[in-house]
mmCIF file of N, CA and C in Angstrom:
data_model
loop_
_atom_site.group_PDB
_atom_site.id
_atom_site.type_symbol
_atom_site.label_atom_id
_atom_site.label_comp_id
_atom_site.label_asym_id
_atom_site.label_seq_id
_atom_site.Cartn_x
_atom_site.Cartn_y
_atom_site.Cartn_z
ATOM 1 N N MET W 1 101.226 82.343 80.435
ATOM 2 C CA MET W 1 100.620 82.643 81.981
ATOM 3 C C MET W 1 101.745 83.021 82.652
ATOM 4 N N GLU W 2 102.974 83.047 82.395
ATOM 5 C CA GLU W 2 104.085 83.641 82.922
ATOM 6 C C GLU W 2 103.923 85.201 82.632
ATOM 7 N N ASP W 3 103.529 85.810 81.750
ATOM 8 C CA ASP W 3 103.261 87.211 81.415
ATOM 9 C C ASP W 3 102.046 87.621 82.368
ATOM 10 N N LEU W 4 101.242 86.763 82.380
ATOM 11 C CA LEU W 4 100.010 87.169 83.375
ATOM 12 C C LEU W 4 100.258 87.283 84.662
ATOM 13 N N VAL W 5 101.164 86.429 85.217
ATOM 14 C CA VAL W 5 101.723 86.437 86.370
ATOM 15 C C VAL W 5 102.812 87.635 86.746
ATOM 16 N N THR W 6 103.349 87.860 85.869
ATOM 17 C CA THR W 6 104.162 89.125 85.959
ATOM 18 C C THR W 6 103.217 90.572 85.957
ATOM 19 N N PHE W 7 102.083 90.336 84.962
ATOM 20 C CA PHE W 7 101.291 91.583 85.091
ATOM 21 C C PHE W 7 100.558 91.641 86.442
ATOM 22 N N LEU W 8 100.214 90.547 86.806
ATOM 23 C CA LEU W 8 99.484 90.646 88.183
ATOM 24 C C LEU W 8 100.150 91.193 89.321
ATOM 25 N N ARG W 9 101.270 90.920 89.521
ATOM 26 C CA ARG W 9 102.495 91.122 90.484
ATOM 27 C C ARG W 9 102.954 92.627 90.320
ATOM 28 N N ALA W 10 102.922 93.212 89.139
ATOM 29 C CA ALA W 10 103.034 94.602 89.034
ATOM 30 C C ALA W 10 101.947 95.386 89.312
ATOM 31 N N ARG W 11 100.604 94.888 89.078
ATOM 32 C CA ARG W 11 99.377 95.584 89.591
ATOM 33 C C ARG W 11 99.230 95.515 91.175
ATOM 34 N N LEU W 12 99.476 94.566 91.824
ATOM 35 C CA LEU W 12 99.432 94.186 93.174
ATOM 36 C C LEU W 12 100.436 95.106 93.677
ATOM 37 N N ASP W 13 101.693 95.234 93.358
ATOM 38 C CA ASP W 13 102.696 96.096 93.895
ATOM 39 C C ASP W 13 102.272 97.447 93.736
ATOM 40 N N ARG W 14 101.608 97.867 92.890
ATOM 41 C CA ARG W 14 101.095 99.389 92.644
ATOM 42 C C ARG W 14 100.077 99.482 93.663
ATOM 43 N N ASP W 15 99.258 98.652 93.558
ATOM 44 C CA ASP W 15 98.027 98.723 94.504
ATOM 45 C C ASP W 15 98.490 98.999 95.992
ATOM 46 N N GLU W 16 99.477 98.105 96.274
ATOM 47 C CA GLU W 16 99.966 97.998 97.588
ATOM 48 C C GLU W 16 100.793 99.247 98.098
ATOM 49 N N ALA W 17 101.548 99.593 97.270
ATOM 50 C CA ALA W 17 102.524 101.198 97.198
ATOM 51 C C ALA W 17 101.302 102.224 97.647
ATOM 52 N N VAL W 18 100.367 102.228 96.698
ATOM 53 C CA VAL W 18 99.515 103.510 96.928
ATOM 54 C C VAL W 18 98.673 103.312 98.065
ATOM 55 N N ALA W 19 98.119 102.125 98.622
ATOM 56 C CA ALA W 19 97.467 101.955 100.051
ATOM 57 C C ALA W 19 98.436 102.336 101.065
ATOM 58 N N ARG W 20 99.765 101.794 100.822
ATOM 59 C CA ARG W 20 100.697 102.028 102.097
ATOM 60 C C ARG W 20 100.962 103.713 102.423
ATOM 61 N N ALA W 21 100.744 104.291 100.960
ATOM 62 C CA ALA W 21 101.144 105.866 101.062
ATOM 63 C C ALA W 21 99.976 106.609 101.647
ATOM 64 N N CYS W 22 98.804 106.058 101.730
ATOM 65 C CA CYS W 22 97.572 106.492 102.311
ATOM 66 C C CYS W 22 97.211 106.170 103.658
ATOM 67 N N MET W 23 98.267 105.087 104.273
ATOM 68 C CA MET W 23 97.677 104.563 105.434
ATOM 69 C C MET W 23 97.913 105.094 106.719
ATOM 70 N N SER W 24 96.839 105.204 107.425
ATOM 71 C CA SER W 24 96.742 105.795 109.030
ATOM 72 C C SER W 24 95.584 104.885 109.534
ATOM 73 N N ALA W 25 94.762 105.484 110.111
ATOM 74 C CA ALA W 25 93.706 104.941 110.887
ATOM 75 C C ALA W 25 92.698 104.423 109.675
ATOM 76 N N ALA W 26 91.574 103.478 110.097
ATOM 77 C CA ALA W 26 90.680 103.141 109.270
ATOM 78 C C ALA W 26 89.887 104.340 108.578
ATOM 79 N N TRP W 27 89.315 104.437 107.413
ATOM 80 C CA TRP W 27 88.500 105.332 106.759
ATOM 81 C C TRP W 27 86.930 105.164 107.291
ATOM 82 N N LYS W 28 86.315 106.383 107.647
ATOM 83 C CA LYS W 28 84.941 106.305 108.147
ATOM 84 C C LYS W 28 84.228 107.149 107.552
ATOM 85 N N VAL W 29 82.902 106.821 107.151
ATOM 86 C CA VAL W 29 81.867 107.843 106.438
ATOM 87 C C VAL W 29 81.356 108.890 107.667
ATOM 88 N N ALA W 30 81.643 110.220 107.241
ATOM 89 C CA ALA W 30 81.097 111.182 108.407
ATOM 90 C C ALA W 30 79.954 111.957 107.652
ATOM 91 N N ALA W 31 79.466 112.978 108.570
ATOM 92 C CA ALA W 31 78.387 113.774 107.955
ATOM 93 C C ALA W 31 78.530 114.397 106.506
ATOM 94 N N GLY W 32 77.509 114.617 105.820
ATOM 95 C CA GLY W 32 77.546 115.181 104.695
ATOM 96 C C GLY W 32 78.303 114.498 103.525
ATOM 97 N N GLY W 33 78.362 113.321 103.573
ATOM 98 C CA GLY W 33 79.134 112.576 102.618
ATOM 99 C C GLY W 33 80.444 112.618 102.567
ATOM 100 N N THR W 34 81.161 113.092 103.508
ATOM 101 C CA THR W 34 82.710 113.068 103.714
ATOM 102 C C THR W 34 83.055 111.659 104.269
ATOM 103 N N VAL W 35 84.608 111.580 103.828
ATOM 104 C CA VAL W 35 85.090 110.346 104.305
ATOM 105 C C VAL W 35 86.279 110.944 105.271
ATOM 106 N N ARG W 36 86.466 110.568 106.416
ATOM 107 C CA ARG W 36 87.419 111.010 107.127
ATOM 108 C C ARG W 36 88.298 109.613 107.756
ATOM 109 N N VAL W 37 89.549 110.214 108.023
ATOM 110 C CA VAL W 37 90.317 109.116 108.675
ATOM 111 C C VAL W 37 89.752 108.992 110.398
ATOM 112 N N ASP W 38 89.780 107.726 110.968
ATOM 113 C CA ASP W 38 89.077 107.624 112.279
ATOM 114 C C ASP W 38 89.969 107.829 113.243
ATOM 115 N N GLN W 39 90.372 108.958 113.631
ATOM 116 C CA GLN W 39 90.960 109.490 114.582
ATOM 117 C C GLN W 39 90.453 110.208 115.798
ATOM 118 N N ALA W 40 90.719 110.129 116.832
ATOM 119 C CA ALA W 40 90.154 110.894 117.995
ATOM 120 C C ALA W 40 90.796 112.310 118.213
ATOM 121 N N GLY W 41 89.900 113.250 118.761
ATOM 122 C CA GLY W 41 90.427 114.831 119.168
ATOM 123 C C GLY W 41 90.126 115.675 117.990
ATOM 124 N N GLU W 42 90.030 117.125 118.637
ATOM 125 C CA GLU W 42 89.643 117.999 117.819
ATOM 126 C C GLU W 42 90.762 118.298 116.738
ATOM 127 N N ALA W 43 92.003 118.268 116.935
ATOM 128 C CA ALA W 43 93.163 118.539 115.990
ATOM 129 C C ALA W 43 93.166 117.538 115.158
ATOM 130 N N ALA W 44 92.713 116.265 115.304
ATOM 131 C CA ALA W 44 92.674 115.149 114.447
ATOM 132 C C ALA W 44 91.687 115.363 113.308
ATOM 133 N N LEU W 45 90.553 115.878 113.875
ATOM 134 C CA LEU W 45 89.442 116.073 113.057
ATOM 135 C C LEU W 45 89.812 116.930 111.626
ATOM 136 N N GLU W 46 90.797 117.924 111.800
ATOM 137 C CA GLU W 46 90.980 118.748 110.724
ATOM 138 C C GLU W 46 92.163 118.143 109.891
ATOM 139 N N ARG W 47 92.787 117.121 110.318
ATOM 140 C CA ARG W 47 93.753 116.495 109.691
ATOM 141 C C ARG W 47 93.295 115.214 109.150
ATOM 142 N N SER W 48 91.976 114.723 109.368
ATOM 143 C CA SER W 48 91.487 113.419 109.147
ATOM 144 C C SER W 48 90.422 113.447 107.708
ATOM 145 N N PHE W 49 90.567 114.628 106.985
ATOM 146 C CA PHE W 49 89.553 114.641 105.844
ATOM 147 C C PHE W 49 90.342 113.794 104.668
ATOM 148 N N VAL W 50 89.587 113.014 104.123
ATOM 149 C CA VAL W 50 90.033 112.044 103.211
ATOM 150 C C VAL W 50 89.348 112.300 101.718
ATOM 151 N N ALA W 51 88.285 112.453 101.803
ATOM 152 C CA ALA W 51 87.190 112.768 100.422
ATOM 153 C C ALA W 51 85.938 113.354 100.857
ATOM 154 N N THR W 52 85.345 114.090 99.783
ATOM 155 C CA THR W 52 83.816 114.374 99.865
ATOM 156 C C THR W 52 83.268 113.525 98.671
ATOM 157 N N ALA W 53 82.209 113.131 99.031
ATOM 158 C CA ALA W 53 81.444 112.377 97.874
ATOM 159 C C ALA W 53 79.982 113.007 97.699
ATOM 160 N N GLU W 54 79.505 112.679 96.592
ATOM 161 C CA GLU W 54 78.228 113.350 96.270
ATOM 162 C C GLU W 54 77.072 112.706 97.092
ATOM 163 N N ASN W 55 77.363 111.710 97.512
ATOM 164 C CA ASN W 55 76.104 111.253 98.602
ATOM 165 C C ASN W 55 76.740 110.398 99.477
ATOM 166 N N GLU W 56 75.866 110.002 100.523
ATOM 167 C CA GLU W 56 76.550 109.071 101.285
ATOM 168 C C GLU W 56 76.907 107.453 101.114
ATOM 169 N N ALA W 57 76.037 107.007 100.048
ATOM 170 C CA ALA W 57 76.509 105.870 99.348
ATOM 171 C C ALA W 57 77.826 105.882 98.755
ATOM 172 N N TYR W 58 77.974 106.677 97.864
ATOM 173 C CA TYR W 58 79.372 107.136 97.404
ATOM 174 C C TYR W 58 80.472 107.067 98.502
ATOM 175 N N ALA W 59 80.246 107.916 99.463
ATOM 176 C CA ALA W 59 81.043 108.108 100.587
ATOM 177 C C ALA W 59 81.488 106.670 101.192
ATOM 178 N N GLU W 60 80.327 105.824 101.461
ATOM 179 C CA GLU W 60 80.313 104.753 101.889
ATOM 180 C C GLU W 60 81.414 103.670 101.071
ATOM 181 N N HIS W 61 81.199 103.876 99.897
ATOM 182 C CA HIS W 61 82.252 102.851 98.954
ATOM 183 C C HIS W 61 83.455 103.462 98.834
ATOM 184 N N VAL W 62 83.703 104.688 98.961
ATOM 185 C CA VAL W 62 85.192 105.134 99.067
ATOM 186 C C VAL W 62 85.707 104.878 100.405
ATOM 187 N N ALA W 63 84.893 104.822 101.707
ATOM 188 C CA ALA W 63 85.586 104.432 102.842
ATOM 189 C C ALA W 63 85.670 102.916 102.710
ATOM 190 N N ARG W 64 85.165 102.173 102.041
ATOM 191 C CA ARG W 64 85.068 100.675 102.026
ATOM 192 C C ARG W 64 86.479 100.235 101.451
ATOM 193 N N MET W 65 87.021 101.124 100.685
ATOM 194 C CA MET W 65 88.364 100.972 99.961
ATOM 195 C C MET W 65 89.544 101.407 100.714
ATOM 196 N N ASP W 66 89.229 101.413 102.016
ATOM 197 C CA ASP W 66 90.241 102.161 102.684
ATOM 198 C C ASP W 66 91.622 101.246 102.361
ATOM 199 N N PRO W 67 92.803 101.706 102.673
ATOM 200 C CA PRO W 67 94.174 101.298 102.659
ATOM 201 C C PRO W 67 94.343 99.863 103.138
ATOM 202 N N ARG W 68 93.741 99.878 104.317
ATOM 203 C CA ARG W 68 93.928 98.665 105.149
ATOM 204 C C ARG W 68 93.174 97.295 104.452
ATOM 205 N N ARG W 69 92.154 97.846 103.816
ATOM 206 C CA ARG W 69 91.332 96.746 103.014
ATOM 207 C C ARG W 69 91.964 96.343 101.844
ATOM 208 N N VAL W 70 92.563 97.202 101.168
ATOM 209 C CA VAL W 70 93.265 96.990 99.885
ATOM 210 C C VAL W 70 94.660 96.221 100.269
ATOM 211 N N LEU W 71 95.268 96.483 101.398
ATOM 212 C CA LEU W 71 96.301 95.434 101.834
ATOM 213 C C LEU W 71 95.981 94.204 101.896
ATOM 214 N N ARG W 72 94.916 94.103 102.694
ATOM 215 C CA ARG W 72 94.396 92.690 102.932
ATOM 216 C C ARG W 72 94.311 92.006 101.498
ATOM 217 N N GLN W 73 93.521 92.698 100.351
ATOM 218 C CA GLN W 73 93.240 92.034 99.207
ATOM 219 C C GLN W 73 94.413 91.843 98.374
ATOM 220 N N THR W 74 95.508 92.700 98.462
ATOM 221 C CA THR W 74 96.636 92.449 97.805
ATOM 222 C C THR W 74 97.291 91.019 98.677
ATOM 223 N N ALA W 75 97.311 91.059 99.755
ATOM 224 C CA ALA W 75 97.934 89.875 100.583
ATOM 225 C C ALA W 75 97.255 88.535 100.013
ATOM 226 N N ALA W 76 96.176 88.447 100.072
ATOM 227 C CA ALA W 76 95.139 87.493 99.562
ATOM 228 C C ALA W 76 95.346 86.974 98.148
ATOM 229 N N GLN W 77 95.477 87.953 97.293
ATOM 230 C CA GLN W 77 95.828 87.658 95.681
ATOM 231 C C GLN W 77 97.184 87.429 95.738
ATOM 232 N N ARG W 78 98.174 87.806 96.588
ATOM 233 C CA ARG W 78 99.483 87.321 96.552
ATOM 234 C C ARG W 78 99.651 85.660 96.797
ATOM 235 N N ARG W 79 98.590 85.521 97.775
ATOM 236 C CA ARG W 79 98.600 84.153 98.245
ATOM 237 C C ARG W 79 98.227 82.999 97.133
ATOM 238 N N LEU W 80 97.423 83.557 96.246
ATOM 239 C CA LEU W 80 96.806 82.750 94.913
ATOM 240 C C LEU W 80 97.812 82.716 94.222
ATOM 241 N N LEU W 81 98.765 83.765 93.929
ATOM 242 C CA LEU W 81 99.894 83.660 92.930
ATOM 243 C C LEU W 81 100.688 82.641 93.325
ATOM 244 N N ALA W 82 100.973 82.517 94.644
ATOM 245 C CA ALA W 82 102.183 81.639 95.127
ATOM 246 C C ALA W 82 101.543 80.268 95.250
ATOM 247 N N LEU W 83 100.179 79.948 95.312
ATOM 248 C CA LEU W 83 99.704 78.593 95.093
ATOM 249 C C LEU W 83 99.768 78.122 93.539
ATOM 250 N N TYR W 84 99.475 79.052 92.503
ATOM 251 C CA TYR W 84 99.844 78.755 91.255
ATOM 252 C C TYR W 84 101.215 78.457 91.140
ATOM 253 N N GLU W 85 102.146 79.277 91.425
ATOM 254 C CA GLU W 85 103.447 78.861 91.199
ATOM 255 C C GLU W 85 103.798 77.726 91.804
ATOM 256 N N LYS W 86 103.283 77.280 92.974
ATOM 257 C CA LYS W 86 103.831 75.996 93.463
ATOM 258 C C LYS W 86 103.043 74.883 92.680
ATOM 259 N N GLU W 87 101.984 75.061 92.247
ATOM 260 C CA GLU W 87 101.370 74.251 91.259
ATOM 261 C C GLU W 87 102.090 74.012 89.844
ATOM 262 N N GLN W 88 102.418 74.857 89.382
ATOM 263 C CA GLN W 88 103.323 74.948 88.262
ATOM 264 C C GLN W 88 104.745 74.179 88.577
ATOM 265 N N TRP W 89 105.459 74.479 89.694
ATOM 266 C CA TRP W 89 106.547 73.727 90.025
ATOM 267 C C TRP W 89 106.136 72.095 90.019
ATOM 268 N N ALA W 90 105.030 71.719 90.981
ATOM 269 C CA ALA W 90 104.730 70.383 90.820
ATOM 270 C C ALA W 90 104.516 69.839 89.486
ATOM 271 N N ARG W 91 103.823 70.599 88.608
ATOM 272 C CA ARG W 91 103.796 69.948 87.312
ATOM 273 C C ARG W 91 104.744 69.717 86.502
ATOM 274 N N LYS W 92 105.919 70.646 86.594
ATOM 275 C CA LYS W 92 107.204 70.477 85.884
ATOM 276 C C LYS W 92 107.824 69.237 86.374
ATOM 277 N N ARG W 93 107.465 68.734 87.638
ATOM 278 C CA ARG W 93 108.145 67.411 88.000
ATOM 279 C C ARG W 93 107.118 66.402 87.723
ATOM 280 N N GLY W 94 106.138 66.328 86.963
ATOM 281 C CA GLY W 94 105.167 65.279 86.765
ATOM 282 C C GLY W 94 104.012 65.008 87.701
ATOM 283 N N VAL W 95 103.781 66.065 88.466
ATOM 284 C CA VAL W 95 102.601 65.967 89.233
ATOM 285 C C VAL W 95 101.422 66.531 88.753
ATOM 286 N N PRO W 96 100.342 65.888 88.352
ATOM 287 C CA PRO W 96 99.355 66.605 87.626
ATOM 288 C C PRO W 96 98.475 67.656 88.679
ATOM 289 N N GLY W 97 98.103 68.645 87.826
ATOM 290 C CA GLY W 97 97.396 69.795 88.422
ATOM 291 C C GLY W 97 95.979 69.815 87.627
ATOM 292 N N SER W 98 94.956 70.608 88.321
ATOM 293 C CA SER W 98 93.641 70.906 87.702
ATOM 294 C C SER W 98 93.566 72.010 86.898
ATOM 295 N N GLY W 99 94.443 72.879 86.959
ATOM 296 C CA GLY W 99 94.670 73.940 85.956
ATOM 297 C C GLY W 99 93.591 75.068 86.511
ATOM 298 N N VAL W 100 92.911 74.657 87.549
ATOM 299 C CA VAL W 100 91.785 75.833 88.512
ATOM 300 C C VAL W 100 92.457 77.030 88.528
ATOM 301 N N LEU W 101 93.702 77.025 89.179
ATOM 302 C CA LEU W 101 94.282 78.377 89.510
ATOM 303 C C LEU W 101 94.811 79.107 88.370
ATOM 304 N N GLU W 102 94.862 78.728 87.159
ATOM 305 C CA GLU W 102 94.751 79.574 86.072
ATOM 306 C C GLU W 102 93.727 80.365 85.839
ATOM 307 N N ASP W 103 92.405 79.595 85.968
ATOM 308 C CA ASP W 103 91.116 80.185 85.875
ATOM 309 C C ASP W 103 91.184 81.253 86.908
ATOM 310 N N VAL W 104 91.515 81.113 88.132
ATOM 311 C CA VAL W 104 91.530 82.173 89.175
ATOM 312 C C VAL W 104 92.462 83.279 88.714
ATOM 313 N N LEU W 105 93.648 83.077 88.202
ATOM 314 C CA LEU W 105 94.256 84.362 87.818
ATOM 315 C C LEU W 105 93.869 85.142 86.753
ATOM 316 N N ARG W 106 93.284 84.452 85.903
ATOM 317 C CA ARG W 106 92.576 85.174 84.741
ATOM 318 C C ARG W 106 91.271 85.841 85.397
ATOM 319 N N GLY W 107 90.699 85.560 86.139
ATOM 320 C CA GLY W 107 89.568 86.205 87.002
ATOM 321 C C GLY W 107 90.315 87.412 87.682
ATOM 322 N N LEU W 108 91.543 87.383 88.594
ATOM 323 C CA LEU W 108 91.947 88.310 89.316
ATOM 324 C C LEU W 108 92.407 89.360 88.251
ATOM 325 N N ALA W 109 92.891 89.059 87.156
ATOM 326 C CA ALA W 109 93.553 90.148 86.251
ATOM 327 C C ALA W 109 92.331 90.719 85.473
ATOM 328 N N ALA W 110 91.004 90.103 85.541
ATOM 329 C CA ALA W 110 89.877 90.952 84.765
ATOM 330 C C ALA W 110 89.765 92.215 85.809
ATOM 331 N N GLN W 111 89.962 92.423 86.664
ATOM 332 C CA GLN W 111 89.864 93.400 87.666
ATOM 333 C C GLN W 111 90.522 94.721 86.961
ATOM 334 N N TYR W 112 91.548 94.429 86.265
ATOM 335 C CA TYR W 112 92.692 95.510 85.881
ATOM 336 C C TYR W 112 92.498 95.304 84.326
ATOM 337 N N SER W 113 91.201 95.081 83.722
ATOM 338 C CA SER W 113 91.048 94.971 82.148
ATOM 339 C C SER W 113 91.160 96.202 81.506
ATOM 340 N N ASP W 114 91.143 97.490 82.155
ATOM 341 C CA ASP W 114 91.329 98.693 81.343
ATOM 342 C C ASP W 114 92.578 99.121 81.631
ATOM 343 N N HIS W 115 93.502 98.381 82.221
ATOM 344 C CA HIS W 115 95.089 98.859 82.042
ATOM 345 C C HIS W 115 95.383 98.585 80.730
ATOM 346 N N PRO W 116 96.328 99.290 80.177
ATOM 347 C CA PRO W 116 96.994 99.087 79.040
ATOM 348 C C PRO W 116 97.882 97.934 78.873
ATOM 349 N N ALA W 117 98.265 97.477 79.726
ATOM 350 C CA ALA W 117 98.994 96.171 79.593
ATOM 351 C C ALA W 117 98.387 95.114 79.563
ATOM 352 N N TYR W 118 97.123 95.152 79.986
ATOM 353 C CA TYR W 118 96.323 93.899 79.885
ATOM 354 C C TYR W 118 95.883 93.345 78.594
ATOM 355 N N ARG W 119 95.793 92.194 78.556
ATOM 356 C CA ARG W 119 95.936 91.440 77.119
ATOM 357 C C ARG W 119 94.284 90.688 77.157
ATOM 358 N N PRO W 120 93.965 90.996 76.046
ATOM 359 C CA PRO W 120 92.358 90.276 75.935
ATOM 360 C C PRO W 120 92.282 88.488 76.117
ATOM 361 N N GLU W 121 93.649 88.099 75.634
ATOM 362 C CA GLU W 121 93.382 86.599 75.732
ATOM 363 C C GLU W 121 93.546 86.134 77.146
ATOM 364 N N TRP W 122 93.686 87.075 78.144
ATOM 365 C CA TRP W 122 93.587 86.691 79.360
ATOM 366 C C TRP W 122 92.232 86.383 80.086
ATOM 367 N N ALA W 123 91.391 87.095 79.334
ATOM 368 C CA ALA W 123 89.826 86.928 79.595
ATOM 369 C C ALA W 123 89.312 85.515 79.745
#
């Protein structure tokens, strides 16, 4: 499981770094299937373009993956990793644990199952 924790930390570090690099205001769906940064003013409109999608449903999906949401997700997943590590620390001292958090970490890792470092035994 230590390898799985290391794997998850590396993926979360990368997700967080990419989100921080894209951070500004929230992302919003605009007309014509475009996604823009939610900023006010005429000049801001020119600088606010994020992406164009094939249709509004795709644009909404892109906008929902806004960097702020990714940062909230990585923070929540880091809390789960911390809980797992606390449980492991307690287990080493004889406190019984349920093992549920191991299953939670395996579930978190599944979102990265297409990554080359992912191991099938974590499924």
